[in-house]
Tab-separated table of C-alpha atoms in Angstrom:
chain	number	residue	atom	x	y	z
A	1	UNK	CA	49.440	142.100	148.886
A	2	UNK	CA	53.273	142.408	148.454
A	3	UNK	CA	55.314	144.778	150.632
A	4	UNK	CA	55.823	147.958	149.004
A	5	UNK	CA	59.387	148.071	150.215
A	6	UNK	CA	60.093	145.027	148.026
A	7	UNK	CA	59.342	147.024	144.530
A	8	UNK	CA	62.474	147.357	142.300
A	9	UNK	CA	62.713	150.936	142.833
A	10	UNK	CA	62.479	150.765	146.597
A	11	UNK	CA	65.136	148.170	146.811
A	12	UNK	CA	67.219	150.223	144.319
A	13	UNK	CA	66.856	153.392	146.461
A	14	UNK	CA	68.126	151.360	149.758
A	15	UNK	CA	71.115	150.017	147.691
A	16	UNK	CA	72.143	153.324	146.103
A	17	UNK	CA	72.012	154.640	149.587
A	18	UNK	CA	74.457	152.265	150.687
A	19	UNK	CA	76.598	152.617	147.641
A	20	UNK	CA	76.996	156.271	148.428
A	21	UNK	CA	78.098	155.378	151.841
A	22	UNK	CA	80.195	152.703	150.946
A	23	UNK	CA	81.930	154.020	147.850
A	24	UNK	CA	80.960	157.747	147.264
A	25	UNK	CA	78.422	159.364	145.213
A	26	UNK	CA	80.108	159.300	141.842
A	27	UNK	CA	80.701	155.698	142.226
A	28	UNK	CA	77.290	155.010	142.957
A	29	UNK	CA	76.154	156.515	139.809
A	30	UNK	CA	78.597	154.414	137.992
A	31	UNK	CA	77.076	151.344	139.837
A	32	UNK	CA	73.638	152.217	138.968
A	33	UNK	CA	73.088	149.657	136.208
A	34	UNK	CA	74.503	146.874	138.452
A	35	UNK	CA	72.385	147.870	141.214
A	36	UNK	CA	69.264	148.221	139.067
A	37	UNK	CA	69.848	144.768	137.773
A	38	UNK	CA	70.176	143.366	141.321
A	39	UNK	CA	67.282	145.146	142.496
A	40	UNK	CA	65.109	143.640	139.742
A	41	UNK	CA	66.263	140.154	140.496
A	42	UNK	CA	65.598	140.583	144.328
A	43	UNK	CA	62.127	142.045	143.510
A	44	UNK	CA	61.242	139.147	141.080
A	45	UNK	CA	62.262	136.475	143.704
A	46	UNK	CA	60.345	138.178	146.483
A	47	UNK	CA	57.191	138.278	144.106
A	48	UNK	CA	57.678	134.579	143.468
A	49	UNK	CA	58.146	133.571	146.905
A	50	UNK	CA	55.056	135.323	148.245
A	51	UNK	CA	53.046	133.409	145.977
A	52	UNK	CA	54.696	130.166	147.032
A	53	UNK	CA	53.200	127.623	149.394
A	54	UNK	CA	54.994	127.598	152.887
A	55	UNK	CA	57.468	124.501	153.115
A	56	UNK	CA	58.117	123.684	156.887
A	57	UNK	CA	61.632	122.406	155.478
A	58	UNK	CA	62.600	125.576	153.785
A	59	UNK	CA	65.461	126.407	156.001
A	60	UNK	CA	68.386	127.312	153.778
A	61	UNK	CA	70.600	124.377	153.073
A	62	UNK	CA	72.079	123.654	149.655
A	63	UNK	CA	73.098	120.580	148.310
A	64	UNK	CA	75.561	118.885	150.524
A	65	UNK	CA	78.986	118.181	148.820
B	1	UNK	CA	96.799	109.684	105.865
B	2	UNK	CA	98.186	109.428	109.517
B	3	UNK	CA	96.822	112.064	111.907
B	4	UNK	CA	99.345	114.418	113.633
B	5	UNK	CA	99.407	113.310	117.051
B	6	UNK	CA	98.194	116.364	118.537
B	7	UNK	CA	94.904	115.789	116.335
B	8	UNK	CA	94.404	112.395	118.005
B	9	UNK	CA	91.520	112.081	120.488
B	10	UNK	CA	92.610	111.156	123.987
B	11	UNK	CA	91.185	107.548	123.761
B	12	UNK	CA	93.208	107.132	120.320
B	13	UNK	CA	96.358	108.682	121.733
B	14	UNK	CA	96.278	106.576	124.892
B	15	UNK	CA	95.609	103.415	122.942
B	16	UNK	CA	98.517	104.222	120.471
B	17	UNK	CA	100.786	104.990	123.509
B	18	UNK	CA	99.795	101.799	125.099
B	19	UNK	CA	100.675	99.652	121.899
B	20	UNK	CA	103.935	101.441	121.729
B	21	UNK	CA	103.024	103.038	118.020
B	22	UNK	CA	103.231	106.404	119.734
B	23	UNK	CA	105.405	107.702	122.325
B	24	UNK	CA	104.644	110.160	125.070
B	25	UNK	CA	107.603	112.348	123.912
B	26	UNK	CA	106.195	112.533	120.330
B	27	UNK	CA	102.733	113.559	121.617
B	28	UNK	CA	104.035	116.242	124.034
B	29	UNK	CA	106.464	117.666	121.223
B	30	UNK	CA	103.691	117.826	118.485
B	31	UNK	CA	101.294	119.339	121.067
B	32	UNK	CA	104.098	122.032	122.215
B	33	UNK	CA	104.725	122.605	118.612
B	34	UNK	CA	101.197	123.335	117.567
B	35	UNK	CA	100.725	125.926	120.650
B	36	UNK	CA	103.950	127.502	119.282
B	37	UNK	CA	102.473	127.688	115.789
B	38	UNK	CA	98.979	128.968	116.615
B	39	UNK	CA	99.143	130.670	120.163
B	40	UNK	CA	99.988	134.137	119.001
B	41	UNK	CA	96.615	134.214	117.314
B	42	UNK	CA	94.633	132.275	120.059
B	43	UNK	CA	96.017	133.669	123.363
B	44	UNK	CA	95.058	130.547	125.084
B	45	UNK	CA	97.743	130.126	127.515
B	46	UNK	CA	99.130	131.999	130.467
B	47	UNK	CA	101.953	129.770	131.351
B	48	UNK	CA	103.630	126.729	129.325
B	49	UNK	CA	105.395	124.323	131.294
B	50	UNK	CA	107.448	122.654	128.159
B	51	UNK	CA	110.585	121.509	130.044
B	52	UNK	CA	108.891	119.675	132.955
B	53	UNK	CA	106.332	118.221	130.308
B	54	UNK	CA	108.846	116.932	128.200
B	55	UNK	CA	110.898	115.671	131.155
B	56	UNK	CA	107.872	113.843	132.397
B	57	UNK	CA	106.948	112.259	129.050
B	58	UNK	CA	110.807	111.040	129.029
B	59	UNK	CA	110.348	109.685	132.177
B	60	UNK	CA	107.160	107.758	131.135
B	61	UNK	CA	109.038	106.554	127.873
B	62	UNK	CA	112.163	105.285	129.928
B	63	UNK	CA	110.519	103.758	132.845
B	64	UNK	CA	107.969	101.966	130.366
B	65	UNK	CA	104.927	103.387	132.433
B	66	UNK	CA	102.806	103.838	129.428
B	67	UNK	CA	99.950	101.579	130.552
B	68	UNK	CA	97.873	104.004	132.525
B	69	UNK	CA	94.679	105.273	131.208
B	70	UNK	CA	96.192	108.747	130.603
B	71	UNK	CA	99.750	107.763	130.309
B	72	UNK	CA	101.592	110.495	128.302
B	73	UNK	CA	98.314	112.618	127.706
B	74	UNK	CA	98.763	116.330	127.799
B	75	UNK	CA	96.224	118.292	129.572
B	76	UNK	CA	95.816	122.063	130.181
B	77	UNK	CA	94.299	123.689	133.182
B	78	UNK	CA	92.317	126.801	133.580
B	79	UNK	CA	94.194	129.197	135.665
B	80	UNK	CA	92.236	128.667	138.795
B	81	UNK	CA	93.483	124.920	139.265
B	82	UNK	CA	96.651	124.288	141.381
B	83	UNK	CA	99.172	122.648	139.445
B	84	UNK	CA	102.205	121.828	141.596
B	85	UNK	CA	105.491	124.001	140.922
B	86	UNK	CA	103.330	126.516	138.496
B	87	UNK	CA	101.566	129.829	139.611
B	88	UNK	CA	97.820	130.045	140.008
B	89	UNK	CA	97.201	133.593	139.242
B	90	UNK	CA	93.390	133.440	138.529
B	91	UNK	CA	93.928	136.388	136.110
B	92	UNK	CA	94.810	138.649	139.041
B	93	UNK	CA	97.988	140.358	138.671
B	94	UNK	CA	99.170	140.348	142.246
B	95	UNK	CA	99.036	136.489	142.271
B	96	UNK	CA	101.185	136.418	138.939
B	97	UNK	CA	104.019	134.484	140.830
B	98	UNK	CA	101.815	132.489	143.470
B	99	UNK	CA	103.471	129.118	143.029
B	100	UNK	CA	101.250	126.089	144.046
B	101	UNK	CA	103.189	123.665	146.241
B	102	UNK	CA	100.515	121.046	145.836
B	103	UNK	CA	98.208	119.785	142.790
B	104	UNK	CA	94.394	120.422	143.169
B	105	UNK	CA	92.640	117.133	144.144
B	106	UNK	CA	91.532	116.491	140.437
B	107	UNK	CA	94.821	117.342	138.961
B	108	UNK	CA	96.469	114.923	141.187
B	109	UNK	CA	93.775	112.355	140.539
B	110	UNK	CA	94.541	112.770	136.591
B	111	UNK	CA	98.475	112.631	137.068
B	112	UNK	CA	98.099	109.609	138.853
B	113	UNK	CA	96.713	107.996	135.875
B	114	UNK	CA	99.744	109.255	133.765
B	115	UNK	CA	98.291	112.682	132.680
B	116	UNK	CA	100.932	115.264	132.009
B	117	UNK	CA	100.195	118.889	132.644
B	118	UNK	CA	101.494	121.121	129.983
B	119	UNK	CA	100.562	124.557	131.458
B	120	UNK	CA	97.750	126.892	132.346
B	121	UNK	CA	94.952	128.302	130.345
B	122	UNK	CA	93.510	131.745	130.463
B	123	UNK	CA	90.706	132.461	132.633
B	124	UNK	CA	88.530	135.650	133.069
B	125	UNK	CA	89.723	137.312	136.126
B	126	UNK	CA	88.503	135.237	139.136
B	127	UNK	CA	86.250	133.432	136.720
B	128	UNK	CA	83.884	136.353	136.419
B	129	UNK	CA	83.021	138.025	133.112
B	130	UNK	CA	85.734	140.747	132.150
B	131	UNK	CA	86.418	139.661	128.782
B	132	UNK	CA	89.961	137.764	128.273
B	133	UNK	CA	92.106	137.813	125.397
B	134	UNK	CA	91.591	134.334	124.073
B	135	UNK	CA	90.167	134.415	120.361
B	136	UNK	CA	87.756	131.911	119.018
B	137	UNK	CA	89.520	129.405	116.634
B	138	UNK	CA	86.733	129.216	114.392
B	139	UNK	CA	86.715	132.798	113.780
B	140	UNK	CA	89.308	134.895	115.363
B	141	UNK	CA	87.248	138.043	115.462
B	142	UNK	CA	84.872	136.097	117.711
B	143	UNK	CA	85.166	135.376	121.474
B	144	UNK	CA	86.109	131.816	122.881
B	145	UNK	CA	83.740	132.634	125.611
B	146	UNK	CA	84.627	132.720	129.278
B	147	UNK	CA	85.334	132.023	131.925
B	148	UNK	CA	87.234	128.927	130.679
B	149	UNK	CA	88.024	130.710	127.468
B	150	UNK	CA	91.722	129.380	127.150
B	151	UNK	CA	90.623	125.907	127.931
B	152	UNK	CA	87.959	125.712	125.431
B	153	UNK	CA	89.953	127.390	122.415
B	154	UNK	CA	93.064	125.274	123.375
B	155	UNK	CA	91.356	121.960	123.201
B	156	UNK	CA	89.460	123.032	119.907
B	157	UNK	CA	92.648	124.112	117.974
B	158	UNK	CA	94.392	120.970	118.909
B	159	UNK	CA	96.855	122.767	120.856
B	160	UNK	CA	96.232	120.221	123.609
B	161	UNK	CA	94.168	116.770	123.990
B	162	UNK	CA	91.870	117.706	126.898
B	163	UNK	CA	91.652	120.506	129.444
B	164	UNK	CA	89.909	121.553	132.662
B	165	UNK	CA	87.589	124.452	133.315
B	166	UNK	CA	85.168	125.335	135.730
B	167	UNK	CA	81.549	126.712	135.822
B	168	UNK	CA	79.703	128.789	138.384
B	169	UNK	CA	77.240	130.099	135.883
B	170	UNK	CA	77.879	129.044	132.221
B	171	UNK	CA	81.868	128.909	132.245
B	172	UNK	CA	82.613	125.562	131.026
B	173	UNK	CA	79.667	124.476	128.784
B	174	UNK	CA	79.446	127.773	127.125
B	175	UNK	CA	83.204	127.577	125.938
B	176	UNK	CA	82.523	124.117	124.822
B	177	UNK	CA	79.623	125.184	122.833
B	178	UNK	CA	81.404	128.334	121.223
B	179	UNK	CA	84.510	126.338	120.255
B	180	UNK	CA	82.929	123.314	118.650
B	181	UNK	CA	83.988	120.763	121.576
B	182	UNK	CA	82.441	118.480	124.236
B	183	UNK	CA	81.926	119.945	127.872
B	184	UNK	CA	80.944	118.197	131.160
B	185	UNK	CA	79.764	119.686	134.092
B	186	UNK	CA	79.386	116.907	136.584
B	187	UNK	CA	76.973	117.071	139.456
B	188	UNK	CA	77.777	119.643	142.239
B	189	UNK	CA	79.841	117.860	145.053
B	190	UNK	CA	80.936	114.713	142.839
B	191	UNK	CA	84.249	116.185	142.238
B	192	UNK	CA	86.787	117.802	144.855
B	193	UNK	CA	87.064	121.409	144.486
B	194	UNK	CA	89.989	121.701	146.701
B	195	UNK	CA	92.941	123.584	145.136
B	196	UNK	CA	90.713	125.637	142.899
B	197	UNK	CA	90.045	129.239	143.440
B	198	UNK	CA	86.461	129.555	144.102
B	199	UNK	CA	84.137	132.361	142.689
B	200	UNK	CA	80.817	131.189	144.495
B	201	UNK	CA	80.982	128.050	146.758
B	202	UNK	CA	77.640	126.581	146.272
B	203	UNK	CA	77.602	126.840	142.500
B	204	UNK	CA	81.425	126.082	141.603
B	205	UNK	CA	81.881	123.039	139.521
B	206	UNK	CA	85.050	121.543	138.076
B	207	UNK	CA	84.463	121.140	134.293
B	208	UNK	CA	85.737	118.726	131.724
B	209	UNK	CA	86.720	120.041	127.958
B	210	UNK	CA	87.412	117.239	125.418
B	211	UNK	CA	86.743	116.497	121.859
B	212	UNK	CA	84.582	113.608	122.083
B	213	UNK	CA	82.006	112.074	124.743
B	214	UNK	CA	84.304	108.981	125.346
B	215	UNK	CA	87.193	111.075	126.144
B	216	UNK	CA	85.197	113.513	128.614
B	217	UNK	CA	83.864	110.173	130.230
B	218	UNK	CA	87.445	108.814	130.577
B	219	UNK	CA	88.521	111.855	132.410
B	220	UNK	CA	85.223	112.026	134.560
B	221	UNK	CA	85.942	108.380	135.543
B	222	UNK	CA	89.564	109.126	136.847
B	223	UNK	CA	88.275	112.453	138.618
B	224	UNK	CA	85.111	111.031	140.235
B	225	UNK	CA	86.803	108.781	142.672
B	226	UNK	CA	85.678	108.713	146.358
B	227	UNK	CA	88.340	110.371	148.470
B	228	UNK	CA	88.963	107.249	150.543
B	229	UNK	CA	89.503	105.259	147.521
B	230	UNK	CA	92.675	107.421	146.729
B	231	UNK	CA	94.487	108.228	143.505
B	232	UNK	CA	95.295	105.858	140.736
B	233	UNK	CA	91.504	104.203	140.996
B	234	UNK	CA	88.942	105.033	138.466
B	235	UNK	CA	85.517	103.943	138.384
B	236	UNK	CA	85.109	103.161	134.705
B	237	UNK	CA	81.368	103.783	134.933
B	238	UNK	CA	81.258	106.529	132.527
B	239	UNK	CA	83.506	105.231	129.845
B	240	UNK	CA	81.287	102.223	129.736
B	241	UNK	CA	78.339	104.507	129.642
B	242	UNK	CA	79.849	106.441	126.643
B	243	UNK	CA	80.541	103.271	124.744
B	244	UNK	CA	76.851	101.879	125.129
B	245	UNK	CA	74.810	104.887	123.854
B	246	UNK	CA	71.065	104.160	123.767
B	247	UNK	CA	68.050	106.051	123.136
B	248	UNK	CA	66.854	107.663	126.406
B	249	UNK	CA	63.598	109.663	127.367
B	250	UNK	CA	64.123	113.262	126.488
B	251	UNK	CA	62.501	116.605	127.581
B	252	UNK	CA	62.676	119.487	125.424
B	253	UNK	CA	62.678	122.914	127.234
B	254	UNK	CA	60.592	124.936	125.061
B	255	UNK	CA	60.977	128.306	127.004
B	256	UNK	CA	64.845	127.650	126.829
B	257	UNK	CA	64.771	126.953	123.087
B	258	UNK	CA	62.483	130.002	122.181
B	259	UNK	CA	65.219	132.486	123.671
B	260	UNK	CA	67.602	131.303	120.816
B	261	UNK	CA	68.211	133.090	117.646
B	262	UNK	CA	66.672	131.276	114.853
B	263	UNK	CA	69.849	129.607	113.514
B	264	UNK	CA	70.429	127.726	116.915
B	265	UNK	CA	66.691	127.142	117.420
B	266	UNK	CA	66.579	125.260	114.024
B	267	UNK	CA	69.618	123.239	114.855
B	268	UNK	CA	68.352	122.228	118.133
B	269	UNK	CA	64.928	121.383	116.425
B	270	UNK	CA	66.547	119.430	113.772
B	271	UNK	CA	68.612	117.451	116.471
B	272	UNK	CA	65.731	116.746	118.232
B	273	UNK	CA	63.849	115.539	115.221
B	274	UNK	CA	66.845	113.116	114.409
B	275	UNK	CA	66.772	111.670	118.239
B	276	UNK	CA	62.887	111.146	117.741
B	277	UNK	CA	63.343	109.419	114.633
B	278	UNK	CA	66.043	107.134	115.980
B	279	UNK	CA	64.215	105.541	118.679
B	280	UNK	CA	64.177	108.107	121.511
B	281	UNK	CA	60.884	109.205	123.475
B	282	UNK	CA	60.897	113.227	123.400
B	283	UNK	CA	58.509	115.427	124.831
B	284	UNK	CA	58.298	119.172	125.563
B	285	UNK	CA	58.575	120.355	128.928
B	286	UNK	CA	57.749	123.681	130.249
B	287	UNK	CA	59.289	124.527	133.675
B	288	UNK	CA	56.560	126.031	136.260
B	289	UNK	CA	59.248	128.741	137.133
B	290	UNK	CA	60.415	131.213	134.412
B	291	UNK	CA	63.877	131.542	133.099
B	292	UNK	CA	64.030	135.184	134.539
B	293	UNK	CA	63.423	134.087	138.062
B	294	UNK	CA	65.902	131.074	137.945
B	295	UNK	CA	68.682	133.597	136.462
B	296	UNK	CA	67.792	136.263	139.394
B	297	UNK	CA	68.080	133.662	141.941
B	298	UNK	CA	71.501	132.186	140.488
B	299	UNK	CA	72.829	135.896	140.092
B	300	UNK	CA	71.769	136.888	143.858
B	301	UNK	CA	73.634	133.968	145.240
B	302	UNK	CA	76.709	134.581	143.025
B	303	UNK	CA	76.794	138.283	144.175
B	304	UNK	CA	76.710	137.391	147.845
B	305	UNK	CA	79.235	134.358	147.877
B	306	UNK	CA	81.654	136.192	145.622
B	307	UNK	CA	81.426	139.238	148.077
B	308	UNK	CA	82.112	137.280	150.987
B	309	UNK	CA	85.252	135.464	149.290
B	310	UNK	CA	86.602	138.882	147.868
B	311	UNK	CA	85.816	141.470	150.646
B	312	UNK	CA	89.223	141.175	152.547
B	313	UNK	CA	91.302	140.997	148.983
B	314	UNK	CA	89.556	143.723	147.685
B	315	UNK	CA	89.960	145.973	150.375
B	316	UNK	CA	94.149	145.345	150.127
B	317	UNK	CA	94.166	145.260	146.172
B	318	UNK	CA	91.229	147.110	144.850
B	319	UNK	CA	93.446	148.603	142.192
B	320	UNK	CA	94.263	145.259	140.506
B	321	UNK	CA	90.500	144.265	140.057
B	322	UNK	CA	89.305	144.508	136.635
B	323	UNK	CA	86.193	146.570	136.083
B	324	UNK	CA	83.264	143.992	135.984
B	325	UNK	CA	84.785	142.297	139.056
B	326	UNK	CA	84.990	145.637	140.744
B	327	UNK	CA	81.700	146.245	139.998
B	328	UNK	CA	80.317	142.828	141.291
B	329	UNK	CA	82.046	143.316	144.708
B	330	UNK	CA	81.061	146.755	145.206
B	331	UNK	CA	77.517	146.291	143.862
B	332	UNK	CA	77.264	143.165	146.177
B	333	UNK	CA	78.244	144.934	149.159
B	334	UNK	CA	75.012	147.070	148.990
B	335	UNK	CA	72.656	144.086	149.055
B	336	UNK	CA	70.344	143.791	152.071
B	337	UNK	CA	70.918	141.060	154.399
B	338	UNK	CA	67.667	139.170	153.516
B	339	UNK	CA	68.884	138.937	149.493
B	340	UNK	CA	70.694	135.745	150.132
B	341	UNK	CA	67.996	133.940	152.561
B	342	UNK	CA	65.640	134.720	149.895
B	343	UNK	CA	67.581	133.355	147.344
B	344	UNK	CA	68.527	130.271	149.055
B	345	UNK	CA	64.745	129.828	149.779
B	346	UNK	CA	64.021	130.324	145.888
B	347	UNK	CA	66.633	127.622	144.999
B	348	UNK	CA	64.782	125.278	146.998
B	349	UNK	CA	61.523	126.074	145.201
B	350	UNK	CA	63.203	125.662	141.796
B	351	UNK	CA	64.931	122.487	142.696
B	352	UNK	CA	61.709	120.740	143.687
B	353	UNK	CA	60.121	122.030	140.424
B	354	UNK	CA	63.020	120.968	138.352
B	355	UNK	CA	63.186	117.512	140.163
B	356	UNK	CA	59.500	117.075	139.335
B	357	UNK	CA	60.266	117.748	135.703
B	358	UNK	CA	62.583	114.829	135.500
B	359	UNK	CA	59.801	112.560	136.652
B	360	UNK	CA	59.233	111.015	133.321
B	361	UNK	CA	62.546	112.025	131.457
B	362	UNK	CA	66.062	110.987	131.485
B	363	UNK	CA	67.666	114.151	130.193
B	364	UNK	CA	66.539	117.821	129.450
B	365	UNK	CA	67.668	119.290	126.362
B	366	UNK	CA	68.044	122.828	125.232
B	367	UNK	CA	70.435	125.161	123.392
B	368	UNK	CA	73.692	125.732	125.625
B	369	UNK	CA	73.664	129.654	124.478
B	370	UNK	CA	70.889	131.476	122.794
B	371	UNK	CA	73.381	133.248	120.395
B	372	UNK	CA	76.439	132.492	118.275
B	373	UNK	CA	80.060	133.313	119.552
B	374	UNK	CA	79.743	137.216	119.890
B	375	UNK	CA	82.423	139.369	118.115
B	376	UNK	CA	85.493	140.612	120.262
B	377	UNK	CA	84.521	144.257	119.792
B	378	UNK	CA	80.943	143.296	121.555
B	379	UNK	CA	83.071	143.030	124.659
B	380	UNK	CA	80.991	140.119	126.325
B	381	UNK	CA	81.729	136.495	126.825
B	382	UNK	CA	78.357	135.722	125.834
B	383	UNK	CA	75.002	134.945	126.963
B	384	UNK	CA	74.600	132.645	129.968
B	385	UNK	CA	70.953	132.448	130.331
B	386	UNK	CA	70.469	128.770	129.542
B	387	UNK	CA	73.173	127.461	131.641
B	388	UNK	CA	72.284	129.251	135.009
B	389	UNK	CA	69.635	126.765	136.231
B	390	UNK	CA	72.127	123.652	136.152
B	391	UNK	CA	74.864	125.807	137.995
B	392	UNK	CA	72.457	127.080	140.504
B	393	UNK	CA	70.972	123.504	141.231
B	394	UNK	CA	74.144	121.225	140.936
B	395	UNK	CA	72.768	119.131	138.149
B	396	UNK	CA	75.237	117.300	135.829
B	397	UNK	CA	75.000	118.879	132.126
B	398	UNK	CA	76.979	118.393	129.004
B	399	UNK	CA	77.452	120.358	125.699
B	400	UNK	CA	77.938	118.674	122.467
B	401	UNK	CA	78.617	120.224	119.118
B	402	UNK	CA	75.672	119.648	116.531
B	403	UNK	CA	76.930	121.329	113.432
B	404	UNK	CA	78.127	124.603	111.899
B	405	UNK	CA	76.084	127.897	111.193
B	406	UNK	CA	75.906	129.636	107.868
B	407	UNK	CA	78.869	131.470	108.850
B	408	UNK	CA	80.775	128.104	110.105
B	409	UNK	CA	80.346	128.958	113.712
B	410	UNK	CA	79.740	125.926	116.201
B	411	UNK	CA	76.087	125.112	117.124
B	412	UNK	CA	75.649	123.218	120.358
B	413	UNK	CA	73.065	121.062	122.162
B	414	UNK	CA	72.838	121.002	126.215
B	415	UNK	CA	71.952	117.835	127.847
B	416	UNK	CA	71.126	117.951	131.479
B	417	UNK	CA	70.190	115.061	133.862
B	418	UNK	CA	68.872	114.914	137.389
B	419	UNK	CA	71.238	115.164	140.421
B	420	UNK	CA	73.880	112.495	140.592
B	421	UNK	CA	72.715	111.035	137.303
B	422	UNK	CA	75.841	111.729	135.571
B	423	UNK	CA	75.699	108.363	134.042
B	424	UNK	CA	72.447	109.310	132.108
B	425	UNK	CA	73.996	112.722	131.072
B	426	UNK	CA	76.907	110.744	129.659
B	427	UNK	CA	74.720	108.047	128.052
B	428	UNK	CA	72.628	110.677	126.495
B	429	UNK	CA	75.317	112.791	125.235
B	430	UNK	CA	77.224	109.618	123.715
B	431	UNK	CA	73.866	108.791	121.983
B	432	UNK	CA	73.361	112.293	120.760
B	433	UNK	CA	77.077	112.478	119.316
B	434	UNK	CA	76.639	109.009	117.653
B	435	UNK	CA	73.733	110.185	115.759
B	436	UNK	CA	74.651	113.788	115.240
B	437	UNK	CA	78.507	113.609	114.677
B	438	UNK	CA	81.582	115.454	115.872
B	439	UNK	CA	82.852	118.541	114.100
B	440	UNK	CA	86.247	118.692	112.131
B	441	UNK	CA	88.982	120.791	113.291
B	442	UNK	CA	88.550	124.516	113.259
B	443	UNK	CA	89.961	126.197	110.307
B	444	UNK	CA	93.346	127.483	112.078
B	445	UNK	CA	96.084	126.350	109.899
């Protein structure tokens, strides 16, 4: 079962709260479309990762240059 | 009738210079004249260095150093690349006079073969998505895309023989597609990024824009040289691949194709049928991870990395950030810490799935963009959906033109290969080009 805090609206609420602190309430409202897009992206990734098999080597480490 | 020098392909111009039938000065003068004639409509350049370019051409001519593979060849550089003696502004007003004291590594590599930089081309601010002023030479009411808009439009409009762009999401191949030219985005890490303004380290790629696959391959040969080998060397591997096109095993990404407008879908379908009819093995491929999840991962990583790059500068120069770049930085600052970790883990999952898709094919095919170049009034540089995967994973990918739409706008095919198999990308692109042809010059008198 997925963690309810990772539903898009929950993530959006937390990001909006951060935006109010960082940039003020007016700017937070202007940022809402972008924050919503990002929250949806995070929720989508989270949902996929919950169903992915564990990988013992998955520690983040992109392609080396 | 003889071609005007500015219309020559890179390898044609270089051959004529080597043979003595074209002088570097003639070529540079013709290119500069073409810029003067068209730039007020195209808006592709932020800085032209005519005096130094002419001086370099004269020096080549007088010294007789016309045997280099790029001797006397004029190139433009997206205004993220350091070019010695020119400003690197990245579309950011406070950096307007920030002179580069050295060349970016790849610029130095090209210069060592005789290339002459003629100036800096328009980029969107910091290579993000605020629309640039550049117009599309196929229809001046449409975007030349972004963020490498100036390089794409300039090469297509015969203002310059070739140019470099960059790609973090779709910023090199989409301008190639929209402007009807060839674009290469080589494997991540295969080309030095030193001296190039970054946007997101783990996905930033130098890119090549040229008018045919062979020209792009020659540039790749000159740029992809192990650092220890030093400038003045080139591998020759990629030009050899371009000169030996052959049918490969192609996979067609059906989900990618399904997102495209009907005219693009039909063009790609037609191209794929031509490849199959001429000896290629073609099969349909469905990635086990949907396109939206790939885009979500790429977008999350881009935000986090761009924030870290811009946090300090933004606090000092907020007023000079354009609206979308400002929104990117401010929005990214609200992301939770786990966002980056989760996206990195997801990238690993996607990489594994895509690596497996290459088990039975050499190259994956799709449209470059699902749409035709949008109108300037739409205030967008276009759709990046079908390019994000290859930037996210660092895989080599190319864009080649495959015809014109009913409205006479360029249509394009994307050819991606597995990591560090840039040779297969070049071979595949060259073979497709040999069957599907190249576009004539755009109607920009």
